[in-house]
GROMACS .gro file of C-alpha atoms in nm:
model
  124
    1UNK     CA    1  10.115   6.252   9.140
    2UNK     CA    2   9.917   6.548   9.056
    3UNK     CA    3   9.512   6.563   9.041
    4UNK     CA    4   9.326   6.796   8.826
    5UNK     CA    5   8.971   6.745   8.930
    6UNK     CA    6   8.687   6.907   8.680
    7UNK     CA    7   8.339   6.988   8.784
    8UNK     CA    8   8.019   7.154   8.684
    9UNK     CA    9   7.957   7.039   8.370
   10UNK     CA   10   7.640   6.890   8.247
   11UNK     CA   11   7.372   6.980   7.988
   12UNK     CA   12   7.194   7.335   7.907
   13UNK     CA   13   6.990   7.527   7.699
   14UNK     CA   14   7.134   7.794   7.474
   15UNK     CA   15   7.206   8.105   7.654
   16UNK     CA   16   7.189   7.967   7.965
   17UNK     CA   17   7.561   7.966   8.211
   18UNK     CA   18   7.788   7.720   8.356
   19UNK     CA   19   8.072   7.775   8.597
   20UNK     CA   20   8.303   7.493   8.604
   21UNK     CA   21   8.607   7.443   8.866
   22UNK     CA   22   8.975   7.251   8.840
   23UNK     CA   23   9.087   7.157   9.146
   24UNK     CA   24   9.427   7.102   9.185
   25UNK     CA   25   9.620   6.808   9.467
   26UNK     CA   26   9.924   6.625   9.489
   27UNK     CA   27   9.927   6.316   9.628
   28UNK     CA   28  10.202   6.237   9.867
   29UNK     CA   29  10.330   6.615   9.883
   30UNK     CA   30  10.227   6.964   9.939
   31UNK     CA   31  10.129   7.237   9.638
   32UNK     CA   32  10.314   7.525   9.734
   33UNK     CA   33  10.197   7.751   9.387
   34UNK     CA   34  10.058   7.771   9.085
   35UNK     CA   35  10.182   7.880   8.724
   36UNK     CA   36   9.906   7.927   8.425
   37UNK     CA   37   9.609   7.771   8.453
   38UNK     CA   38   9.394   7.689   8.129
   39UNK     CA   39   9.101   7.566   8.034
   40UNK     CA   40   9.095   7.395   7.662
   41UNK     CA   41   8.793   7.257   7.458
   42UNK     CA   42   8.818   6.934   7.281
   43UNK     CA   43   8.548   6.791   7.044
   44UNK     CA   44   8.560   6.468   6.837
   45UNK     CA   45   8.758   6.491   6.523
   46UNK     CA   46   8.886   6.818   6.572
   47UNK     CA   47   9.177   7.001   6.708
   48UNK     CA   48   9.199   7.097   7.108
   49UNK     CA   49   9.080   7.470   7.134
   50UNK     CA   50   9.262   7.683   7.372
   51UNK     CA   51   8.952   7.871   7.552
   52UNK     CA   52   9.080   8.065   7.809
   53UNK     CA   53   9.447   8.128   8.013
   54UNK     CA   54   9.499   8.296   8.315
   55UNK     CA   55   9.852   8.385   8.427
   56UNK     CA   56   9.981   8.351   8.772
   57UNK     CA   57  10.002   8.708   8.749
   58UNK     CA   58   9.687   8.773   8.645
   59UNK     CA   59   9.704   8.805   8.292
   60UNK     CA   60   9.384   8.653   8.113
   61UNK     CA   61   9.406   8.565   7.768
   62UNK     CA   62   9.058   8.428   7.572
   63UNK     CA   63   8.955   8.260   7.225
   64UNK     CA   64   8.824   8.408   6.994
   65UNK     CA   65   8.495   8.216   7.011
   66UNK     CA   66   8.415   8.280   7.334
   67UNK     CA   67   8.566   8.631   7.426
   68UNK     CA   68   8.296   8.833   7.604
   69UNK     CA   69   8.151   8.521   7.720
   70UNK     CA   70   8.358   8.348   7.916
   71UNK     CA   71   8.584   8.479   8.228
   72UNK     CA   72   8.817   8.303   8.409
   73UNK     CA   73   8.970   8.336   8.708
   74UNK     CA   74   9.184   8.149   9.031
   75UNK     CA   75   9.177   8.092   9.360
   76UNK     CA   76   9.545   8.022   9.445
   77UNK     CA   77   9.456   7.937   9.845
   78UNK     CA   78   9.257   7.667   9.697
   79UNK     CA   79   9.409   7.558   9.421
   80UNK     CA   80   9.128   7.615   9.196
   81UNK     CA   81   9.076   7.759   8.838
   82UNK     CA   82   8.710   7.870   8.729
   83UNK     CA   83   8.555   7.916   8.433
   84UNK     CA   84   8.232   8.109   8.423
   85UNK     CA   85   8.065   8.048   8.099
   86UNK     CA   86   7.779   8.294   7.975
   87UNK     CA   87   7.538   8.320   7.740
   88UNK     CA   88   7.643   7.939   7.581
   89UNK     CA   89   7.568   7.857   7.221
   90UNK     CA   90   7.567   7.489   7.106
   91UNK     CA   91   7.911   7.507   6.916
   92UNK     CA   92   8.053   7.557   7.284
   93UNK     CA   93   8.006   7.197   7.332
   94UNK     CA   94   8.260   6.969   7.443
   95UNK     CA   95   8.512   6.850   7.705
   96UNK     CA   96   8.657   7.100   7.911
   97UNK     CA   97   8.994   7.008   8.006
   98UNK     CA   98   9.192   7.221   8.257
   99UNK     CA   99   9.591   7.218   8.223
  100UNK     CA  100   9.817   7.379   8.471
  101UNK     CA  101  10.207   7.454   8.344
  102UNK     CA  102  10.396   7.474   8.649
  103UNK     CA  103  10.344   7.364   9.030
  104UNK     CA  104  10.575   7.428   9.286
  105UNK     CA  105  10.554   7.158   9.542
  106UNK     CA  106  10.714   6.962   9.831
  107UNK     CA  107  10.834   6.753   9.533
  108UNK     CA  108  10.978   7.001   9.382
  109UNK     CA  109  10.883   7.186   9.027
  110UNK     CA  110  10.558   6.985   8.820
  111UNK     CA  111  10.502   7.056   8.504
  112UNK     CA  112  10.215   7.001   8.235
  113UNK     CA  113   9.933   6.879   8.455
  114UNK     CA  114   9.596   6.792   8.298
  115UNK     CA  115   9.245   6.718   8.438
  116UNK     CA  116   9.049   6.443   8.255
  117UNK     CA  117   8.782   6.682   8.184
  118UNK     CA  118   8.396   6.718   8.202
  119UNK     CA  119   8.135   6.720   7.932
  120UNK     CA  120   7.934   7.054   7.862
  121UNK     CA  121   7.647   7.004   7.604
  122UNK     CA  122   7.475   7.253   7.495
  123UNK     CA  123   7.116   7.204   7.322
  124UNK     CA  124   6.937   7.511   7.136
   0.00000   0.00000   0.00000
């Protein structure tokens, strides 16, 4: 079974930064690589927001909300995805889920792996 493990959330003033990490395992087998990795945003009531995608080639993709903001990248020896979050405004609050398309394991192709998030609030 695959892990998605979120950290470094919490709670911070407006304008402040957060960088939160994904880490990625697999119980019972070995993670041999790593397709798109994505961090989405979900808040209460309303529709999961696709925040920020990075491409195992590299290719980062950003919405529109937080373009400019936000950068994310990967450390594929680790198994990690970041997300560096700048200059926060309160309508950035929510869960941060991570979501990972594709692993290549010892168990052969994964597919559609999500963390179980962690809570950013942000207070102005």
């Amino acid at each position: 079974q695959v892990q998605l493990v979120e950290s470094g959330g919490g709670s911070v003033q407006a304008g402040r930064s957060l960088r939160l990490s994904c880490a990625a395992s697999l119980s019972n087998g070995v993670i041999f690589g790593i397709g798109d990795m994505r961090w989405y945003r979900q808040v209460p009531g309303k529709e999961r927001d696709m925040v920020a995608t990075l491409t195992r080639a590299g290719d980062a993709e950003y919405g529109p909300s937080v373009k400019g903001r936000f950068a994310i990248s990967r450390d594929d020896e680790k198994k990690t995805v970041y997300l560096q979050m700048n200059n926060l405004a309160t309508e950035d609050t929510g869960v941060y889920v991570c979501y990972i398309d594709r692993l290549v394991s010892s168990r052969g192709p994964l597919y559609d792996s999500w963390g179980q998030g962690t809570q950013v609030t942000v207070f102005s």
